[in-house]
Coordinates of C-alpha atoms in Angstrom, one line a residue:
M1 CA 7.1 2.0 -10.7
A2 CA 4.7 0.0 -9.1
A3 CA 1.0 -0.3 -9.6
D4 CA -1.5 -0.4 -6.8
L5 CA -3.4 -3.6 -7.1
W6 CA -6.8 -3.3 -5.3
L7 CA -7.7 -7.0 -4.5
V8 CA -11.2 -7.6 -4.1
R9 CA -12.7 -11.0 -3.2
H10 CA -16.2 -12.0 -4.5
G11 CA -19.2 -11.8 -2.3
E12 CA -20.5 -14.8 -0.3
T13 CA -21.9 -18.0 -1.9
D14 CA -24.1 -20.6 -0.3
W15 CA -21.0 -22.8 -0.5
N16 CA -19.2 -20.2 1.7
R17 CA -21.8 -20.3 4.1
S18 CA -21.9 -24.1 4.3
G19 CA -18.0 -24.4 4.8
L20 CA -17.6 -26.3 1.4
Y21 CA -14.6 -25.8 -0.7
Q22 CA -15.4 -24.3 -4.0
G23 CA -12.2 -24.2 -5.8
Q24 CA -13.2 -23.7 -9.6
S25 CA -16.7 -24.8 -9.0
D26 CA -18.9 -22.1 -10.6
I27 CA -21.3 -21.0 -8.0
L28 CA -23.4 -18.0 -8.0
L29 CA -23.5 -15.3 -5.0
N30 CA -26.3 -15.6 -2.6
E31 CA -28.3 -12.7 -1.3
T32 CA -25.7 -11.9 1.3
G33 CA -23.1 -12.1 -1.5
L34 CA -25.1 -9.8 -3.9
A35 CA -25.6 -7.2 -1.0
Q36 CA -21.7 -7.5 -0.3
A37 CA -21.0 -6.8 -4.1
R38 CA -23.4 -3.8 -3.9
R39 CA -21.9 -2.5 -0.7
T40 CA -18.5 -2.9 -2.4
A41 CA -19.4 -1.2 -5.6
A42 CA -20.8 1.8 -3.6
D43 CA -17.6 2.0 -1.5
L44 CA -15.4 1.9 -4.6
A45 CA -17.6 4.6 -6.3
A46 CA -17.3 6.8 -3.3
R47 CA -13.4 6.5 -3.4
A48 CA -13.7 7.4 -7.0
H49 CA -16.0 10.4 -6.2
E50 CA -13.2 11.5 -3.7
G51 CA -10.6 11.4 -6.4
Q52 CA -9.4 7.8 -6.5
A53 CA -8.9 6.8 -10.1
F54 CA -8.9 3.4 -11.3
A55 CA -7.1 2.5 -14.6
A56 CA -8.7 -0.9 -15.2
L57 CA -10.8 -3.7 -13.6
Y58 CA -9.8 -7.4 -14.2
C59 CA -11.7 -10.5 -12.8
S60 CA -11.8 -14.1 -12.7
P61 CA -14.3 -15.9 -15.2
L62 CA -15.9 -17.8 -12.4
L63 CA -19.4 -16.6 -11.9
R64 CA -19.2 -15.5 -8.4
A65 CA -16.2 -13.1 -9.2
R66 CA -17.8 -11.9 -12.3
Q67 CA -21.0 -10.9 -10.5
T68 CA -19.1 -9.0 -7.9
A69 CA -17.0 -7.3 -10.5
E70 CA -19.8 -6.3 -12.8
A71 CA -21.7 -4.6 -9.9
C72 CA -18.5 -2.5 -9.6
A73 CA -17.8 -1.9 -13.1
G74 CA -21.0 -0.4 -13.8
R75 CA -20.7 2.0 -10.8
L76 CA -17.2 3.0 -12.0
G77 CA -17.6 3.3 -15.7
L78 CA -15.1 0.5 -16.4
V79 CA -15.1 -2.7 -18.3
A80 CA -14.7 -6.0 -16.5
R81 CA -11.9 -7.5 -18.3
I82 CA -12.0 -11.4 -17.9
D83 CA -8.7 -13.2 -17.1
A84 CA -8.5 -17.0 -16.6
R85 CA -5.4 -16.6 -14.6
L86 CA -7.5 -15.1 -11.7
R87 CA -9.5 -18.1 -11.2
E88 CA -9.5 -19.7 -7.7
I89 CA -7.2 -22.8 -7.0
H90 CA -8.4 -26.1 -8.7
Q91 CA -9.0 -28.4 -5.8
G92 CA -9.7 -31.4 -8.0
D93 CA -11.2 -34.2 -6.0
L94 CA -11.4 -31.9 -2.9
Q95 CA -13.8 -29.5 -4.4
G96 CA -17.1 -29.6 -2.8
T97 CA -15.5 -31.1 0.5
D98 CA -15.4 -29.7 3.9
Y99 CA -13.3 -26.1 3.7
A100 CA -11.9 -26.6 7.3
E101 CA -10.8 -30.1 6.5
V102 CA -8.9 -29.0 3.4
V103 CA -7.2 -26.3 5.4
A104 CA -6.2 -28.6 8.3
R105 CA -4.7 -31.1 5.7
F106 CA -2.7 -28.1 4.1
R107 CA -1.5 -27.0 7.5
E108 CA -0.5 -30.5 8.5
R109 CA 1.5 -31.0 5.4
M110 CA 3.2 -27.6 6.0
R111 CA 4.2 -28.8 9.5
E112 CA 5.5 -32.1 8.0
A113 CA 7.2 -30.6 5.0
P114 CA 7.6 -26.8 5.3
E115 CA 9.5 -26.6 2.0
E116 CA 7.4 -28.8 -0.1
G117 CA 3.9 -28.8 1.1
W118 CA 2.7 -25.9 -0.7
K119 CA 3.9 -27.4 -4.0
E120 CA 1.8 -30.6 -3.7
R121 CA -1.5 -30.8 -5.7
A122 CA -4.8 -32.2 -4.6
P123 CA -5.8 -35.3 -6.9
G124 CA -6.6 -33.7 -10.2
G125 CA -6.0 -30.1 -9.0
E126 CA -3.3 -27.7 -8.8
S127 CA -0.7 -26.6 -6.0
V128 CA -0.6 -23.4 -4.1
E129 CA 2.7 -22.9 -6.0
D130 CA 0.8 -23.1 -9.4
V131 CA -1.8 -20.8 -8.2
A132 CA 0.9 -18.2 -7.0
R133 CA 2.9 -18.5 -10.4
R134 CA -0.3 -17.7 -12.4
M135 CA -1.6 -14.9 -10.3
A136 CA 2.0 -13.2 -10.1
E137 CA 2.1 -13.5 -14.1
A138 CA -1.1 -11.6 -14.1
A139 CA 0.0 -8.9 -11.7
D140 CA 3.1 -8.5 -13.5
D141 CA 1.1 -7.9 -16.7
Y142 CA -1.3 -5.2 -14.9
A143 CA 1.6 -3.4 -13.4
A144 CA 3.3 -3.2 -16.8
A145 CA 0.0 -2.1 -18.5
H146 CA -0.7 0.6 -15.8
P147 CA 2.3 1.9 -14.3
G148 CA 1.8 4.1 -11.1
A149 CA -2.0 3.6 -11.4
A150 CA -4.5 1.8 -9.2
V151 CA -6.0 -1.5 -10.9
L152 CA -8.9 -3.4 -9.6
V153 CA -8.7 -7.2 -9.5
F154 CA -11.6 -9.5 -8.6
S155 CA -10.7 -13.0 -7.6
H156 CA -11.0 -15.4 -5.0
G157 CA -9.8 -16.0 -1.5
L158 CA -6.6 -18.3 -2.0
A159 CA -5.7 -16.8 -5.3
L160 CA -5.7 -13.3 -3.8
A161 CA -3.9 -14.5 -0.7
T162 CA -0.9 -15.7 -2.8
L163 CA -0.5 -12.2 -4.1
V164 CA -0.7 -10.7 -0.7
C165 CA 2.1 -13.1 0.5
R166 CA 4.2 -12.5 -2.6
A167 CA 3.9 -8.6 -2.2
R168 CA 4.8 -8.8 1.6
G169 CA 7.7 -11.3 1.1
L170 CA 5.7 -13.9 3.2
W171 CA 6.1 -17.8 3.0
L172 CA 3.3 -19.4 0.7
G173 CA 3.0 -21.8 3.4
A174 CA 1.0 -19.1 5.3
V175 CA -1.3 -18.5 2.4
Y176 CA -4.6 -19.6 4.3
E177 CA -3.8 -17.0 7.1
H178 CA -4.1 -13.9 4.6
I179 CA -7.5 -14.8 2.8
P180 CA -9.5 -11.8 2.5
G181 CA -13.3 -11.7 3.8
N182 CA -16.1 -12.1 1.2
G183 CA -16.4 -8.5 -0.5
G184 CA -13.4 -7.4 1.2
A185 CA -10.8 -5.3 -0.5
E186 CA -6.8 -5.1 0.2
V187 CA -4.3 -2.8 -1.5
I188 CA -1.0 -4.0 -2.2
G189 CA 1.9 -2.4 -4.1
W190 CA 3.1 -4.4 -7.2
P191 CA 6.2 -3.5 -8.9
T192 CA 6.8 -3.2 -12.6
R193 CA 9.1 -6.1 -13.6
D194 CA 12.0 -5.0 -16.2

């Protein structure tokens, strides 16, 4: 039996606005991000009022995700359960650099080595494959703990995109094409593993 995972990306930060790659840098939400968190909380609370039940809420330990999750947890009467597996990709030496440049480098590697590019790590960081593995392990645990239920998962753009790709049977090389917007939510079915 599958669980419905409601994937929610954190609100905007100043680094998002400036086009800098955050990775696991611990950046706070800016005013726009705080407003997005409140809007997401109101939307989820309205769904709960209409009968949508949420069994649990899990979130990344990074501040921007925690701020977004905590705004929602309070409105829904849930506790935000911290799970380190939900952190964003660690981009090592590339953290704090130009986001568009990082994405362009990744896409170029995918053109050059489509079977290997998503396995490569930035100096001092993780690969997309590493992130996809830990995110899938977390999703497996949530589906096993809450079969048939809706579970909120607050995380980060690339990390969530790996789950979207896996749930839809997509190639991980397309991960940057499936990053949700700040404060955005997407629902995927995640099967309970035997």
